[in-house]
XYZ file of C-alpha atoms in Angstrom:
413
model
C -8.871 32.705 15.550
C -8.513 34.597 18.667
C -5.763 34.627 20.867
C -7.841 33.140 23.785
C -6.806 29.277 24.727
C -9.010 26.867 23.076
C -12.486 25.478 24.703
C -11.807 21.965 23.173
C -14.793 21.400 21.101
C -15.227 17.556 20.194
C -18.239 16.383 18.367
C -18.309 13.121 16.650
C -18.862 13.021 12.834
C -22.461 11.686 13.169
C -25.639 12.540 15.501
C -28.569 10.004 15.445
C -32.215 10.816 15.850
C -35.774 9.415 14.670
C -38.747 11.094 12.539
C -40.580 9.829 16.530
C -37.566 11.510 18.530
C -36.825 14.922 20.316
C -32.853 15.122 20.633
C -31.271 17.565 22.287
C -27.198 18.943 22.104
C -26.154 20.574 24.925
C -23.416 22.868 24.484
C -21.219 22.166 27.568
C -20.984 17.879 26.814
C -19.202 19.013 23.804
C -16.130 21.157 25.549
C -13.669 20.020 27.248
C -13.180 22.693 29.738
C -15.093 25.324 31.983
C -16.527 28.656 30.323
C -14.085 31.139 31.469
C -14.840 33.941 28.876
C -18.141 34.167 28.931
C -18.112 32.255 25.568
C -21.093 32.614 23.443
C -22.035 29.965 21.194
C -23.608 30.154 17.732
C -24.955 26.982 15.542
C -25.882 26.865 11.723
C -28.459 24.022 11.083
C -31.248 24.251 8.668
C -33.810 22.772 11.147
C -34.163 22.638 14.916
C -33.673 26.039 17.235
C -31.318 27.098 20.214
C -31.543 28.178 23.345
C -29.214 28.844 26.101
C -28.205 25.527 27.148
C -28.545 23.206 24.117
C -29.445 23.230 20.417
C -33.027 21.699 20.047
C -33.570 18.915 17.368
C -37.902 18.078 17.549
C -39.885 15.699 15.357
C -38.076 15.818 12.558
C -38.204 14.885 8.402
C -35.676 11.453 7.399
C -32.678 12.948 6.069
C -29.518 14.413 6.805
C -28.500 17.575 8.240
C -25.416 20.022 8.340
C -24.960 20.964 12.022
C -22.099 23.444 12.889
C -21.488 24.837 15.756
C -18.588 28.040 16.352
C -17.589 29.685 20.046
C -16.877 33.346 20.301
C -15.841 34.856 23.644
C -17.456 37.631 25.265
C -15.857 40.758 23.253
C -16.759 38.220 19.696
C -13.944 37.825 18.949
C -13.845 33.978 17.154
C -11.994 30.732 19.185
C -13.459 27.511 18.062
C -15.827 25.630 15.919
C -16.603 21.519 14.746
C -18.783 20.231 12.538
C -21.379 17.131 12.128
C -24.403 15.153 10.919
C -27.746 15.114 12.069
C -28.785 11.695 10.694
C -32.751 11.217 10.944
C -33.977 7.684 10.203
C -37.418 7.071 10.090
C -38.684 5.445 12.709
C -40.657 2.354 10.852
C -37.803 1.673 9.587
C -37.160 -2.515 10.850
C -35.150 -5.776 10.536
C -37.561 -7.927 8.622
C -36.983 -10.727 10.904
C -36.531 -10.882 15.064
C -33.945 -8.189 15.472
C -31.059 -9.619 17.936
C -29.529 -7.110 20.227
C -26.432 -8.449 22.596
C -25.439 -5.400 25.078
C -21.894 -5.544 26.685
C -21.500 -3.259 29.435
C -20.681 -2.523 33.301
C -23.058 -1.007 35.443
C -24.728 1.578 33.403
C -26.437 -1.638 31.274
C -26.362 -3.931 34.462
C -29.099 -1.493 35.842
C -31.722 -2.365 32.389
C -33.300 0.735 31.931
C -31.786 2.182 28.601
C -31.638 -1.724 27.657
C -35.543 -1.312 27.935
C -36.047 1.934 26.491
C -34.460 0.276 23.757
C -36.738 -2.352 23.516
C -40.101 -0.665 24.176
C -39.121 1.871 22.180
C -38.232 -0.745 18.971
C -41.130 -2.340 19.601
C -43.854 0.254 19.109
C -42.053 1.124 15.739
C -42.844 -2.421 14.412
C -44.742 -5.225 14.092
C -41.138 -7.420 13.597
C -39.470 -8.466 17.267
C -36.585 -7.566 19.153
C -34.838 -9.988 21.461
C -31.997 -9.416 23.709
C -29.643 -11.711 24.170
C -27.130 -12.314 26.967
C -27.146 -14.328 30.586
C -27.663 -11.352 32.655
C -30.107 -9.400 34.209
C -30.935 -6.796 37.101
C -31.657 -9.659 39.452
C -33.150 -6.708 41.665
C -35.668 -5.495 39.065
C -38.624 -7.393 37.613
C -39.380 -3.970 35.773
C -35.835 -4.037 34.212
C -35.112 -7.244 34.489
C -36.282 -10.849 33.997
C -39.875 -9.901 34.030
C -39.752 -7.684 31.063
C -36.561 -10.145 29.260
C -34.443 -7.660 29.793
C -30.538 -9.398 29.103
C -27.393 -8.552 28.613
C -23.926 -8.694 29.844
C -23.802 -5.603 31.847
C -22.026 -6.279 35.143
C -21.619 -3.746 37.896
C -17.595 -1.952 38.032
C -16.153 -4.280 35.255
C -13.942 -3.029 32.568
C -12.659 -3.837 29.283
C -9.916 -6.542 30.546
C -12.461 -8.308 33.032
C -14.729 -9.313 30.083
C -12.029 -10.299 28.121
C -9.451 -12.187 30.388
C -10.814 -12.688 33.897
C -12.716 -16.445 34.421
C -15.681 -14.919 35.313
C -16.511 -13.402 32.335
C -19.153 -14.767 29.934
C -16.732 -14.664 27.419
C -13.604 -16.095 28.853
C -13.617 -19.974 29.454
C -10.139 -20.831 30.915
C -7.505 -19.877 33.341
C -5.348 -18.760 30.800
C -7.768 -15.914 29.782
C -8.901 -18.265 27.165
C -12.001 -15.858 25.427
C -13.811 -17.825 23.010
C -16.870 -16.186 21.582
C -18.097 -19.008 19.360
C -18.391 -21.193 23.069
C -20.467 -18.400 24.122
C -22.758 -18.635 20.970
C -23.367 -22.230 21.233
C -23.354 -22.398 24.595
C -24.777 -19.346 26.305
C -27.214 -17.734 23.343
C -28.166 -21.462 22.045
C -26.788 -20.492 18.614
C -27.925 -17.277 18.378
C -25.974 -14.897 15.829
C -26.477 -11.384 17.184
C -27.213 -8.433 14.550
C -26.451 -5.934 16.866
C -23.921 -5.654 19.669
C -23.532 -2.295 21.679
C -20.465 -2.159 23.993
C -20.814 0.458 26.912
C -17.690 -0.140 28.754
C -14.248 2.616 30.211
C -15.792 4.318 32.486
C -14.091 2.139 35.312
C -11.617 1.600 33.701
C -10.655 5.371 33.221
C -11.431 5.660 37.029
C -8.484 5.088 38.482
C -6.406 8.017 36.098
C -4.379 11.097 36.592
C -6.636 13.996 35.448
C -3.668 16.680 36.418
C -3.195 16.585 32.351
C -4.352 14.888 29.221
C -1.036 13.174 28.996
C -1.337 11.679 32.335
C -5.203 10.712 31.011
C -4.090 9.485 28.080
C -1.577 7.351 29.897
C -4.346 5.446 31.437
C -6.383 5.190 28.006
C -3.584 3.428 26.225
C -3.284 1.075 28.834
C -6.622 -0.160 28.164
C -6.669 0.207 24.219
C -3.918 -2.551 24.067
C -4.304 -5.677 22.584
C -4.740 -7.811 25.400
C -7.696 -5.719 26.655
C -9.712 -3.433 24.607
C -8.745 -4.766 21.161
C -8.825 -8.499 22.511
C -12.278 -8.469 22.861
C -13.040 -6.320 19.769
C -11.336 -8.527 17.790
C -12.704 -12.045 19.201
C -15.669 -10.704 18.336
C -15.120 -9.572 14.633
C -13.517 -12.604 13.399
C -16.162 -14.810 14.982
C -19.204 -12.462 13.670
C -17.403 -10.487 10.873
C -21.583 -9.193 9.768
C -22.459 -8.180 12.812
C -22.768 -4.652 13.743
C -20.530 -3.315 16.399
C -21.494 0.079 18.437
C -19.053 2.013 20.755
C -20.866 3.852 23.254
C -19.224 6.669 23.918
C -19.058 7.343 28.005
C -21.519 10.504 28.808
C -20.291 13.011 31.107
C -20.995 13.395 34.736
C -23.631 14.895 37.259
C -23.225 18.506 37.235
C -23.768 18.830 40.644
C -20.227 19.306 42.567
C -21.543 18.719 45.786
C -22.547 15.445 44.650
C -18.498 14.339 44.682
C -17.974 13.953 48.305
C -14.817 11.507 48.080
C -11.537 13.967 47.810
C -9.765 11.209 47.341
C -11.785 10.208 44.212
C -11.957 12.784 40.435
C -14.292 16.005 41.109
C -17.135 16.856 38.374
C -14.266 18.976 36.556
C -11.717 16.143 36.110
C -14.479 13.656 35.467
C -15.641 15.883 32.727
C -12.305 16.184 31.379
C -11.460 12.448 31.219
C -14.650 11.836 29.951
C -14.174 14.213 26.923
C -11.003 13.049 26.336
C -12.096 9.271 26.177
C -15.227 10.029 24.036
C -12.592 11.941 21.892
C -10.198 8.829 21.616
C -12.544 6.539 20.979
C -13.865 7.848 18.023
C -10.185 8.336 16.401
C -9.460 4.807 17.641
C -12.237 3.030 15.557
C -12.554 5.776 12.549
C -8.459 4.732 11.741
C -9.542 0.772 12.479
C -11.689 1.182 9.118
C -13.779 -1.584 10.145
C -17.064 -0.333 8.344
C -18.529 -2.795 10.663
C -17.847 -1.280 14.054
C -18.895 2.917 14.420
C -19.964 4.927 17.670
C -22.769 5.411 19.249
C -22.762 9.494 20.566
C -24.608 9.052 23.691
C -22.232 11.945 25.395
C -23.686 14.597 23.124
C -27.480 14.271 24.068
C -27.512 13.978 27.980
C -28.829 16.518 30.269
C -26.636 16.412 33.085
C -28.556 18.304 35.404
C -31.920 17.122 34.989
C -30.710 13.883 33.734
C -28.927 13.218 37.520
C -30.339 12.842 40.731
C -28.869 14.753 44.009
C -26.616 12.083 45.019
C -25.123 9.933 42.402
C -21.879 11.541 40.813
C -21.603 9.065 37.885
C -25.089 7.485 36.658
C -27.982 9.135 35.675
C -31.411 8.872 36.508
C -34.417 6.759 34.523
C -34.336 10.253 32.516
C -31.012 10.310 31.787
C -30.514 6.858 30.911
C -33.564 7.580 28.529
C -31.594 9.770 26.819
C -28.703 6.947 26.175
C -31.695 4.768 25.435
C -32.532 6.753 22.519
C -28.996 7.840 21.079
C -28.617 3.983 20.727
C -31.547 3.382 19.208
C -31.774 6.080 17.187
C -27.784 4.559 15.900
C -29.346 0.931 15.538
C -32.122 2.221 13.408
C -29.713 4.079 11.130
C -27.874 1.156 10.977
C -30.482 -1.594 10.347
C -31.939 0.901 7.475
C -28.159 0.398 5.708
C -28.890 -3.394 5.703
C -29.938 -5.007 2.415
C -32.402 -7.616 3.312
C -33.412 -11.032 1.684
C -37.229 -10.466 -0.049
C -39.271 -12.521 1.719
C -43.035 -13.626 1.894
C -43.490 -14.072 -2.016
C -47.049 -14.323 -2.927
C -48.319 -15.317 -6.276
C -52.107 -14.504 -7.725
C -53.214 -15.119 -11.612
C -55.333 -13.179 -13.114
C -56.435 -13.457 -17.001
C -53.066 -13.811 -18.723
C -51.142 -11.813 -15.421
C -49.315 -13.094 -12.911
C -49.556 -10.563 -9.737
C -46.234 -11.243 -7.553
C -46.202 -9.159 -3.841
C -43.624 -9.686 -1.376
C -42.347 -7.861 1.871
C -40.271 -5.059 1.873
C -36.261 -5.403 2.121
C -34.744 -3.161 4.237
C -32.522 -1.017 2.375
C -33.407 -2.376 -0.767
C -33.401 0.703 -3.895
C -35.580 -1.557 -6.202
C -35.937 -5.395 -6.923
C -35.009 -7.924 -10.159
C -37.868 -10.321 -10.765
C -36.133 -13.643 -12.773
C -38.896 -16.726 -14.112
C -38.073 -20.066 -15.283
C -40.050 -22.782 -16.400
C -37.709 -25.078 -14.465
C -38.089 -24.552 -10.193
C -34.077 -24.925 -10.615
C -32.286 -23.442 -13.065
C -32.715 -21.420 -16.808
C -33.622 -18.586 -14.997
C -34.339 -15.195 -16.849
C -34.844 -11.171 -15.186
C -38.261 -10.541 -16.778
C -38.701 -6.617 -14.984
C -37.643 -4.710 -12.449
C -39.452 -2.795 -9.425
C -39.149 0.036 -7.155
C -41.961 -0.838 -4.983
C -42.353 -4.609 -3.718
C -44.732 -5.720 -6.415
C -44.551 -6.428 -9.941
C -47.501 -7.994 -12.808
C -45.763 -10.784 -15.240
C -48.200 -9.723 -18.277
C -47.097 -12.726 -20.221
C -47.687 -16.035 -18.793
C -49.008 -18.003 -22.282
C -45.507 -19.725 -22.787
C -45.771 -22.639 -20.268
C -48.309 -24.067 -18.152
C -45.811 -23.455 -15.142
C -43.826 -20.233 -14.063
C -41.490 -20.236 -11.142
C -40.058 -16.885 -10.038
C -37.080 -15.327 -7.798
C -37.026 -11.994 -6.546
C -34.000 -10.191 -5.319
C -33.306 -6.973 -3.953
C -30.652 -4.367 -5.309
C -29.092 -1.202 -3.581
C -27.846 1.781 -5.866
């Protein structure tokens, strides 16, 4: 390693993309600093190309990739390097049911666009539906909005302690701060377990911090990781819905543009970008040593173009094309997840031929192969008679009773 200062490289352990999805890394969302050396970067990855801004990932095979990336300053001499996973899911890949999708979040889900992305995007992947749940809604937008369902419980400049102590929240339900997520089931979703929650939330409240130093930022972070904020509401949330899975968005960096932060009194694009990093870069050490398999994040910071991805005049949120690109590193995240998910066989269908009994069924979602059990009795004496690999299977020996019931279950390696 070179004597130069480090360039702060932090890239979270695992990148998410589609066999339908172009993603993009770009280089500077993943340092922490300015260039000052006229660094030049180099990345080994079997697939995808470079070029001078970003590291190109298009229409790719299901699998998963090695991605490394190293910085050298101008005279190549060696400073930095990080490592990751490309994980490509294929894109038919769906919950064999309605897929139920609650979205936490301040403005940046208030607005509904990635929300929607989300949803269009699940939707043309699959014949199986997605519904999202919440009581909100961009009251302003038909488009993004109630017109198109588009909920949540994305509310404009909240943070992590107003959804889980203030009385306004959805969540919270007395004076005292009083969350109680199983209310908000029952009462807000009518019942409704979500399968998916996403939870886009620190940008305010990393707003108000000292960027002079990481200290002084980190000072502000650990005020909001404490109990009776950040891990209040996580943990309502997995001991009321200990299957559900949990996604940390991590907060993108800013628009690019410096003449786009006209408050002095407010963080420039350079201390922005450095509280950012540093909050992307707690988050994931926060939830990796929680161990909660359950709960992972979702690396939207990674895949943003914050140039093209910003208008002229907005510091902080991006335009319809950069919330696309959040869009699709969450649902590139909830397809990777939903294909881990061992689903129920469902749909069993039963034709006799000559001696044969042909059984189909639908697909399970993560399933490696199925055991087929028969009993003469609809309730009990059941007996594995085969296994499967694809979801069919021919009982070739149906002359011991005049009656055959059958169970099918799926199994994952």
């Amino acid at each position: 390693k070179s004597k130069i200062d480090s360039v702060y490289i932090h890239i979270p352990d695992r990148i998410y993309s589609t066999t339908d999805s172009d993603l993009s890394i770009y280089y500077n969302n993943l340092i922490r600093g300015r260039f000052k050396n006229k660094e030049q970067i180099i990345v080994s990855c079997e697939v995808g190309y470079p070029d001078s801004m970003r590291y190109n990932l298009d229409s790719l095979q299901a699998g998963i990739y090695d991605f490394k990336i190293q910085v050298y300053d101008s005279l190549g001499f060696f400073i930095e390097e990080a490592e990751t996973e490309i994980i490509v899911t294929d894109n038919s890949v769906a919950h064999t049911d309605t897929l139920r999708v609650l979205m936490i979040g301040d403005s940046f889900t208030y607005t509904g666009i990635y929300p929607k992305y989300i949803k269009d995007a699940y939707e043309s992947s699959t014949s199986y539906p997605i519904k999202l749940l919440g009581t909100n809604y961009n009251s302003g937008s038909s488009f993004y909005g109630l017109g198109n369902s588009i909920f949540h419980e994305g509310y404009s400049g909240r943070t992590w302690y107003w959804h889980a102590n203030h009385t306004s929240s959805p969540f919270v339900y007395d004076f005292t701060g009083g969350i109680d997520i199983q209310r908000y089931i029952s009462d807000s979703l009518n019942g409704e377990i979500p399968d998916i929650i996403t939870i886009f939330l620190g940008i305010n409240d990393i707003g108000d911090a000292d960027p002079s130093t990481i200290e002084t930022i980190d000072e502000r972070i650990d005020l909001f990781f404490n109990h009776p904020r950040m891990m209040k509401l996580i943990n309502s949330l997995t001991q009321v819905l200990p299957e559900t899975e949990i996604g940390i968005v991590l907060t993108p960096p800013t628009n690019e543009r410096e003449e786009t932060y006209t408050n002095p009194d407010r963080p420039d694009y350079w201390e922005r970008k450095l509280m950012h990093h540093r909050l992307s870069q707690r988050y994931v050490d926060h939830f990796k040593n929680l161990g909660n398999y359950k709960i992972s994040v979702i690396p939207s910071n990674v895949g943003i173009d914050t140039y093209n991805g910003f208008g002229s005049s907005d510091s902080i949120h991006p335009n319809d094309y950069g919330y696309n690109q959040i869009g699709h590193s969450i649902y590139s995240w909830i397809k990777y997840r939903i294909s881990n998910w061992l689903t129920v066989p469902k749909g069993l269908v039963l034709n006799k031929g000559n001696d044969t009994m042909n059984l189909t069924w639908h697909h399970s979602t993560g399933a490696d192969y199925y055991r087929i059990y028969r009993s003469a009795d609809p309730y009990s004496g059941f007996v594995e008679i085969g296994t499967s690999v694809v979801p069919e299977f021919n009982d070739e020996d149906i002359s011991g009773s005049d009656k055959y019931f059958y169970r099918v279950t799926a199994v994952k390696n």
